[in-house]
Amino acid sequence: MAPATQRFLQRIPLLLGIGLIGTSLSGCGTSWRERVGLDKPQSTDPLPEVSDGPRSAPLQPGKNVIVQAVDRVGPAVVRIDTIKRVVNPLGKLFGGRPPVQQQAGQGSGFITRSDGLIFTNAHVVEGADQVSVTLPDGRSFRGNVLGGDPLTDVAVVRVVADKLPVAPLGNSSDLKPGEWAIAIGNPLGLNNTVTAGIISAVDRTNAVGEGQRVPYIQTDAAVNPGNSGGPLINDAGQVIGINTAIRQAPGAGLSFAIPINLAKRIAQQIISTGQASHPFIGVRLQGLTPQLAKEINATSDFCQVPELNGALVIEVVNNSPASRGGIKACDLIRIVNGTEVQDPSQVQLAVDRGRVGQPMPIVVERDGETVELTVTPEELPRQQ
C-alpha cells in the first residue's frame, strides 16, 4: 500500500472485526434501483428439511394467549444436560495418571422434527462428551451433536426417537418492537419455566460485541443461565428465536435471541455438511459520517468522499476475493448481493447470506461514479 494510503488509514479509528465488514450509504434514491437491479434470483438448490411441524392455526380469541402459546410449544422444550471430561495435568507431578474430572453443564433446546431433531446453542453442547435430552413428560434420550457454529451460536442435536412433540417454527423477518415475546426453558435448574415480555428491538448486531454475524432480537423477557438454547416464541405459539445471551445492568437485564430464520439456515448447513459456511471477501470498513467525511476531505489528498453516512473501505486484504474483484480503498459500498446496505453490520450480514464460491454482485461509489463489481467469496478462515 502506498505511503499516502497508510497515512490516511492511520487517521481513522479502527474497524469492525476481520474478514468482511462495512456499511453502505443511507438514503439511496430511486436512481440506484433504476441503475442497478436489486432483485436477484435466489438459489434453488434443495436444502434439508429442519421442521416437520404442522402449520399453526390462529389461537382462539377470548383466552390467555400466553397460556395457549405455551401449551402449544412447551411439550417440545427440552432440558439438555452435558458432561465434559477434563484432564488435570497436575496429576503427573505425583507420578500417577492425570486424574479425569467431569464438568456438568445444563441448557435448553426445542424439538423441530418429530423424529428427534433439536435446536440449541453451540455453547451449550461445545466440547461435551455426553449429552442427555429430557422432555417435560420425563422421557430421557442420549443426544448426538450433529454440529455447532460458534459464530452464530447455533447447534443441532439428534436423538433416536419418533412421534415426538414439535415446536412450530415462525418467521422472524417481520418482527416489530412491542410484540409479545415468551421464553421457555430451564433457568438455574428450574425446569419448564415460562417468562414473558415484549420484543424491545430487532437487528441488534452490536448486542454482544462489534462485527457480529447475527441480527439479534432484544427482549425484556427474563432469561437466566440455563435458558440458553431454549425458544423465544410469539403469541401465536411459534418459535421466533433461540435465547442465547444476557447483558446485566444495575436493576435490570437485557436478553438476546438468534432469529429463527437465521438458525434454520445454519441448521440446514450443519445437517448437510457437518458445519456452517461463512463467506469471506476480505475488506475492512469504517462507518462514514458527514463530519468524518469533512475531516477526510480536508486533510487527505488520497481520498475524497461524499459528506454523508455510509461505509468507507479503508483496507482491502491482499490476494482476497475483494482485491481480485476490484474493490479499492476509499470505495463506498452501496449494494451487496442485491441488498441496499445502510451500515457496516448490514454489509456483514448481506455477505454472510451469500454462498462461498458463488459470484456476488457489489455496487460501490468511487469518485462520484457508480461502479458495479463482482466478488466471489471464499470460506472464512476458521480459528484453530
Coordinates of C-alpha atoms in Angstrom, one line a residue:
M1 CA 0.0 0.0 0.0
A2 CA 1.3 3.4 -0.9
P3 CA 2.6 5.7 2.0
A4 CA -0.2 8.2 1.3
T5 CA -2.8 5.5 1.8
Q6 CA -1.1 4.3 5.1
R7 CA -1.1 7.9 6.4
F8 CA -4.8 8.2 5.6
L9 CA -5.7 4.9 7.3
Q10 CA -3.8 5.9 10.5
R11 CA -6.2 8.8 10.9
I12 CA -9.3 6.7 11.0
P13 CA -10.3 4.8 14.2
L14 CA -10.4 1.1 13.9
L15 CA -12.9 -1.0 12.2
L16 CA -15.2 -3.8 12.7
G17 CA -13.6 -7.2 13.0
I18 CA -11.8 -9.2 10.4
G19 CA -12.9 -10.6 7.1
L20 CA -15.8 -8.5 5.8
I21 CA -17.3 -5.6 7.4
G22 CA -18.9 -2.5 6.2
T23 CA -21.9 -0.2 5.9
S24 CA -23.4 1.4 3.0
L25 CA -24.8 4.9 2.4
S26 CA -28.1 5.8 3.8
G27 CA -30.8 7.3 1.7
C28 CA -30.1 5.5 -1.5
G29 CA -32.5 7.1 -4.0
T30 CA -34.6 5.5 -6.7
S31 CA -31.8 6.2 -9.2
W32 CA -29.8 3.4 -7.6
R33 CA -32.6 1.0 -8.1
E34 CA -33.1 2.1 -11.7
R35 CA -29.4 1.8 -12.5
V36 CA -28.7 -1.5 -10.6
G37 CA -31.0 -4.5 -10.4
L38 CA -31.8 -5.2 -6.7
D39 CA -34.0 -8.2 -7.0
K40 CA -31.6 -11.1 -7.6
P41 CA -32.9 -14.7 -8.0
Q42 CA -32.2 -16.9 -5.0
S43 CA -30.5 -20.3 -5.3
T44 CA -32.9 -23.2 -6.0
D45 CA -30.6 -25.9 -4.6
P46 CA -32.6 -28.3 -2.4
L47 CA -31.9 -27.9 1.3
P48 CA -32.6 -30.3 4.2
E49 CA -35.9 -30.0 5.9
V50 CA -35.4 -28.9 9.5
S51 CA -39.0 -28.8 10.6
D52 CA -42.0 -31.0 10.1
G53 CA -44.4 -29.2 12.4
P54 CA -47.9 -28.5 11.2
R55 CA -48.9 -25.0 10.2
S56 CA -50.1 -23.2 13.2
A57 CA -53.8 -22.3 13.2
P58 CA -54.8 -19.0 14.8
L59 CA -55.3 -19.2 18.5
Q60 CA -58.8 -18.9 19.8
P61 CA -59.8 -15.4 21.0
G62 CA -61.1 -14.8 24.5
K63 CA -58.4 -16.9 26.1
N64 CA -55.0 -16.0 27.6
V65 CA -52.7 -16.0 24.5
I66 CA -49.6 -16.7 26.6
V67 CA -51.1 -19.8 28.1
Q68 CA -52.2 -21.0 24.7
A69 CA -48.8 -20.3 23.2
V70 CA -47.0 -22.2 26.0
D71 CA -49.4 -25.1 25.7
R72 CA -48.5 -25.4 22.0
V73 CA -44.7 -25.1 22.3
G74 CA -44.0 -26.3 25.9
P75 CA -44.2 -30.0 25.4
A76 CA -41.3 -29.7 22.8
V77 CA -39.0 -27.7 25.0
V78 CA -36.2 -30.0 26.4
R79 CA -33.6 -29.8 29.1
I80 CA -30.0 -30.6 27.8
D81 CA -27.5 -32.0 30.4
T82 CA -23.9 -32.3 29.3
I83 CA -20.8 -33.9 30.8
K84 CA -17.3 -32.8 29.7
R85 CA -14.3 -34.8 30.8
V86 CA -11.3 -32.6 31.7
V87 CA -7.8 -33.9 32.3
N88 CA -5.9 -32.3 35.2
P89 CA -2.2 -32.1 34.2
L90 CA -1.1 -31.6 37.8
G91 CA -1.7 -35.3 38.4
K92 CA 1.6 -36.0 36.5
L93 CA 3.5 -34.2 39.2
F94 CA 2.8 -37.1 41.6
G95 CA 3.8 -39.9 39.2
G96 CA 0.3 -41.1 38.6
R97 CA -2.1 -40.9 35.7
P98 CA -3.7 -37.4 35.2
P99 CA -7.0 -37.6 37.1
V100 CA -10.0 -37.1 34.9
Q101 CA -12.6 -34.7 36.2
Q102 CA -16.1 -34.3 35.0
Q103 CA -17.7 -30.9 34.4
A104 CA -21.5 -30.9 34.3
G105 CA -23.5 -28.3 32.3
Q106 CA -27.1 -27.6 31.5
G107 CA -29.1 -25.7 29.0
S108 CA -32.3 -25.8 27.0
G109 CA -33.4 -26.8 23.5
F110 CA -36.5 -27.5 21.5
I111 CA -37.6 -30.2 19.1
T112 CA -38.1 -29.2 15.5
R113 CA -38.7 -32.6 13.9
S114 CA -40.8 -35.4 15.3
D115 CA -38.0 -37.9 14.5
G116 CA -35.7 -36.2 17.1
L117 CA -34.0 -33.1 15.6
I118 CA -33.3 -30.5 18.2
F119 CA -32.1 -26.9 18.1
T120 CA -29.9 -25.4 20.9
N121 CA -26.9 -23.1 21.4
A122 CA -23.5 -24.2 20.3
H123 CA -22.1 -23.1 23.7
V124 CA -24.5 -25.4 25.5
V125 CA -23.0 -28.6 23.9
E126 CA -19.5 -27.4 23.0
G127 CA -16.9 -30.0 23.9
A128 CA -19.4 -32.3 25.6
D129 CA -18.6 -35.9 25.9
Q130 CA -22.1 -36.9 26.9
V131 CA -25.4 -35.2 26.1
S132 CA -28.7 -36.1 27.7
V133 CA -32.0 -34.8 26.5
T134 CA -35.0 -34.8 28.8
L135 CA -38.6 -34.0 27.7
P136 CA -41.2 -32.4 30.0
D137 CA -43.0 -35.7 30.2
G138 CA -40.0 -37.3 31.8
R139 CA -38.6 -39.2 28.9
S140 CA -34.8 -39.0 28.5
F141 CA -32.6 -39.8 25.5
R142 CA -29.0 -39.8 24.7
G143 CA -28.2 -36.9 22.3
N144 CA -25.8 -36.9 19.4
V145 CA -24.4 -33.5 18.5
L146 CA -24.5 -33.1 14.7
G147 CA -22.6 -29.9 14.7
G148 CA -22.4 -26.4 16.1
D149 CA -21.4 -23.0 14.7
P150 CA -19.5 -20.8 17.2
L151 CA -20.1 -17.6 15.1
T152 CA -23.8 -17.7 15.4
D153 CA -24.1 -20.0 18.5
V154 CA -26.4 -22.4 16.7
A155 CA -26.1 -26.2 17.2
V156 CA -28.2 -29.2 16.2
V157 CA -28.7 -32.3 18.3
R158 CA -30.4 -35.5 17.3
V159 CA -32.0 -38.2 19.5
V160 CA -33.2 -41.6 18.4
A161 CA -37.0 -41.4 18.7
D162 CA -40.2 -40.8 16.8
K163 CA -43.5 -39.2 17.2
L164 CA -42.0 -36.5 19.5
P165 CA -43.8 -33.2 20.1
V166 CA -42.7 -30.5 17.8
A167 CA -42.3 -26.7 18.3
P168 CA -43.8 -24.9 15.3
L169 CA -41.3 -22.5 13.7
G170 CA -42.4 -19.0 12.8
N171 CA -41.0 -16.2 10.7
S172 CA -38.5 -13.8 12.3
S173 CA -38.2 -11.5 9.3
D174 CA -41.2 -9.2 10.1
L175 CA -40.9 -8.8 13.9
K176 CA -41.7 -5.5 15.4
P177 CA -40.8 -3.9 18.8
G178 CA -43.8 -4.2 21.1
E179 CA -44.9 -7.7 20.1
W180 CA -45.2 -10.4 22.7
A181 CA -42.0 -12.4 23.5
I182 CA -42.3 -15.5 25.6
A183 CA -39.3 -17.5 26.8
I184 CA -39.4 -21.2 27.8
G185 CA -36.5 -23.0 29.3
N186 CA -34.7 -24.4 32.3
P187 CA -33.1 -21.4 34.1
L188 CA -31.0 -22.1 37.1
G189 CA -32.1 -25.8 37.1
L190 CA -35.8 -24.8 37.3
N191 CA -37.4 -26.9 34.6
N192 CA -40.2 -25.7 32.3
T193 CA -40.0 -22.1 33.4
V194 CA -42.1 -19.5 31.4
T195 CA -41.3 -15.8 31.3
A196 CA -42.9 -13.1 29.2
G197 CA -42.2 -9.6 27.9
I198 CA -42.1 -7.8 24.7
I199 CA -39.7 -7.5 21.8
S200 CA -37.6 -4.5 22.7
A201 CA -35.7 -4.2 19.4
V202 CA -34.6 -6.2 16.4
D203 CA -31.4 -6.3 14.3
R204 CA -29.1 -5.7 17.3
T205 CA -25.8 -6.5 15.6
N206 CA -23.8 -5.0 18.4
A207 CA -25.5 -6.8 21.2
V208 CA -22.5 -8.9 22.3
G209 CA -19.7 -7.1 20.6
E210 CA -18.9 -5.5 17.3
G211 CA -18.7 -7.2 13.9
Q212 CA -21.4 -9.8 14.8
R213 CA -23.0 -12.0 12.1
V214 CA -26.3 -12.2 14.0
P215 CA -29.1 -9.6 13.9
Y216 CA -30.2 -10.4 17.5
I217 CA -33.7 -10.0 18.8
Q218 CA -33.7 -8.0 22.0
T219 CA -36.3 -8.7 24.6
D220 CA -37.1 -7.8 28.2
A221 CA -38.4 -11.3 29.0
A222 CA -36.5 -12.7 32.0
V223 CA -33.7 -15.0 30.8
N224 CA -31.1 -16.6 33.1
P225 CA -28.3 -19.2 32.9
G226 CA -30.0 -22.5 31.8
N227 CA -32.4 -20.7 29.4
S228 CA -29.6 -20.8 26.7
G229 CA -30.8 -22.7 23.7
G230 CA -34.5 -22.5 24.6
P231 CA -37.1 -21.0 22.4
L232 CA -38.4 -17.4 22.2
I233 CA -42.0 -17.7 21.0
N234 CA -44.7 -15.3 19.9
D235 CA -48.3 -15.1 20.9
A236 CA -49.3 -17.5 18.1
G237 CA -47.2 -20.3 19.7
Q238 CA -44.4 -20.2 17.1
V239 CA -40.7 -20.1 17.7
I240 CA -39.2 -16.8 16.6
G241 CA -35.7 -17.1 18.1
I242 CA -33.2 -19.1 20.2
N243 CA -32.4 -17.5 23.5
T244 CA -28.6 -17.1 23.7
A245 CA -27.2 -14.1 25.5
I246 CA -27.7 -11.9 28.6
R247 CA -26.4 -8.5 29.4
Q248 CA -26.8 -7.4 33.0
A249 CA -27.3 -3.9 34.1
P250 CA -28.0 -2.3 37.5
G251 CA -31.6 -3.1 38.4
A252 CA -32.3 -4.8 35.1
G253 CA -31.1 -7.1 32.4
L254 CA -31.3 -7.5 28.7
S255 CA -31.6 -10.7 26.8
F256 CA -31.0 -11.5 23.2
A257 CA -32.1 -14.3 20.8
I258 CA -30.9 -15.6 17.5
P259 CA -33.7 -15.1 14.8
I260 CA -35.2 -18.4 13.9
N261 CA -34.8 -17.7 10.1
L262 CA -31.0 -17.5 10.6
A263 CA -31.0 -20.5 12.9
K264 CA -32.8 -22.6 10.2
R265 CA -30.3 -21.6 7.6
I266 CA -27.3 -22.5 9.8
A267 CA -29.0 -25.8 10.9
Q268 CA -29.5 -26.8 7.2
Q269 CA -25.8 -26.3 6.6
I270 CA -24.9 -28.3 9.7
I271 CA -27.2 -31.2 8.7
S272 CA -25.9 -31.2 5.1
T273 CA -22.1 -30.8 5.7
G274 CA -21.5 -31.0 9.4
Q275 CA -20.6 -27.4 9.7
A276 CA -21.8 -23.9 8.9
S277 CA -20.4 -21.9 6.0
H278 CA -19.5 -18.2 6.3
P279 CA -18.4 -16.3 3.2
F280 CA -15.3 -14.0 3.4
I281 CA -14.5 -11.2 1.0
G282 CA -11.6 -9.5 2.8
V283 CA -12.3 -5.8 3.4
R284 CA -12.0 -3.6 6.4
L285 CA -14.6 -0.8 6.6
Q286 CA -15.2 2.3 8.6
G287 CA -18.7 3.8 9.2
L288 CA -18.7 7.1 7.4
T289 CA -20.5 10.2 8.8
P290 CA -20.7 13.7 7.3
Q291 CA -18.3 15.0 10.0
L292 CA -15.7 12.3 9.3
A293 CA -16.1 12.9 5.6
K294 CA -15.3 16.6 6.1
E295 CA -12.2 15.7 8.0
I296 CA -11.0 13.3 5.4
N297 CA -11.6 15.7 2.5
A298 CA -9.8 18.5 4.4
T299 CA -6.7 16.5 5.3
S300 CA -6.2 13.8 2.6
D301 CA -5.2 14.1 -1.0
F302 CA -5.7 10.4 -1.4
C303 CA -9.4 10.1 -0.6
Q304 CA -12.3 12.5 -1.3
V305 CA -15.7 11.2 -0.2
P306 CA -19.3 12.4 -0.1
E307 CA -20.3 14.1 3.1
L308 CA -23.0 11.6 4.2
N309 CA -23.5 8.4 6.2
G310 CA -22.1 5.3 4.5
A311 CA -19.4 2.6 4.5
L312 CA -15.9 3.5 3.6
V313 CA -13.5 0.8 2.5
I314 CA -10.2 1.6 4.3
E315 CA -8.3 -1.5 3.5
V316 CA -8.5 -4.4 1.1
V317 CA -6.7 -7.6 2.2
N318 CA -4.1 -8.6 -0.3
N319 CA -5.0 -11.5 -2.6
S320 CA -8.5 -11.6 -1.2
P321 CA -11.8 -12.0 -3.1
A322 CA -12.3 -8.3 -2.7
S323 CA -9.0 -7.4 -4.2
R324 CA -9.4 -9.8 -7.1
G325 CA -12.9 -8.4 -7.6
G326 CA -11.7 -4.8 -8.0
I327 CA -12.7 -3.2 -4.6
K328 CA -10.4 -0.4 -3.6
A329 CA -9.7 1.7 -0.6
C330 CA -12.0 4.8 -0.5
D331 CA -14.8 2.9 -2.2
L332 CA -18.3 3.4 -0.6
I333 CA -20.3 0.2 -0.5
R334 CA -23.9 0.8 -1.7
I335 CA -25.4 -2.6 -2.5
V336 CA -24.3 -6.2 -1.7
N337 CA -25.8 -9.1 -3.5
G338 CA -28.9 -7.2 -4.4
T339 CA -29.5 -5.7 -0.9
E340 CA -29.1 -2.0 -0.2
V341 CA -27.0 -1.6 2.9
Q342 CA -27.0 1.2 5.5
D343 CA -24.1 0.4 7.9
P344 CA -21.1 -1.9 8.3
S345 CA -23.2 -4.5 10.1
Q346 CA -25.6 -4.7 7.2
V347 CA -22.7 -5.4 4.8
Q348 CA -21.5 -8.1 7.2
L349 CA -25.0 -9.7 7.2
A350 CA -25.5 -9.3 3.5
V351 CA -22.2 -11.0 2.6
D352 CA -22.9 -13.8 5.1
R353 CA -26.2 -14.5 3.4
G354 CA -24.2 -15.3 0.2
R355 CA -22.6 -18.5 -0.7
V356 CA -18.9 -19.5 -0.9
G357 CA -17.8 -19.8 -4.5
Q358 CA -20.9 -18.1 -5.9
P359 CA -20.4 -14.7 -7.6
M360 CA -21.7 -11.9 -5.5
P361 CA -22.5 -8.5 -7.2
I362 CA -21.4 -5.5 -5.2
V363 CA -22.1 -1.9 -6.1
V364 CA -19.7 0.8 -4.9
E365 CA -19.4 4.6 -5.3
R366 CA -16.0 5.7 -6.4
D367 CA -15.1 9.3 -7.1
G368 CA -18.7 10.1 -7.6
E369 CA -19.4 7.3 -10.1
T370 CA -21.3 4.1 -9.7
V371 CA -19.1 1.0 -10.2
E372 CA -20.6 -2.5 -10.5
L373 CA -18.2 -5.3 -9.4
T374 CA -18.4 -9.0 -8.9
V375 CA -16.7 -10.7 -6.0
T376 CA -16.6 -14.5 -5.4
P377 CA -16.4 -15.1 -1.7
E378 CA -14.1 -17.7 -0.1
E379 CA -14.7 -19.6 3.1
L380 CA -14.0 -17.6 6.2
P381 CA -10.7 -18.8 7.7
R382 CA -11.5 -20.8 10.8
Q383 CA -9.8 -20.3 14.1
Q384 CA -7.8 -23.3 15.2

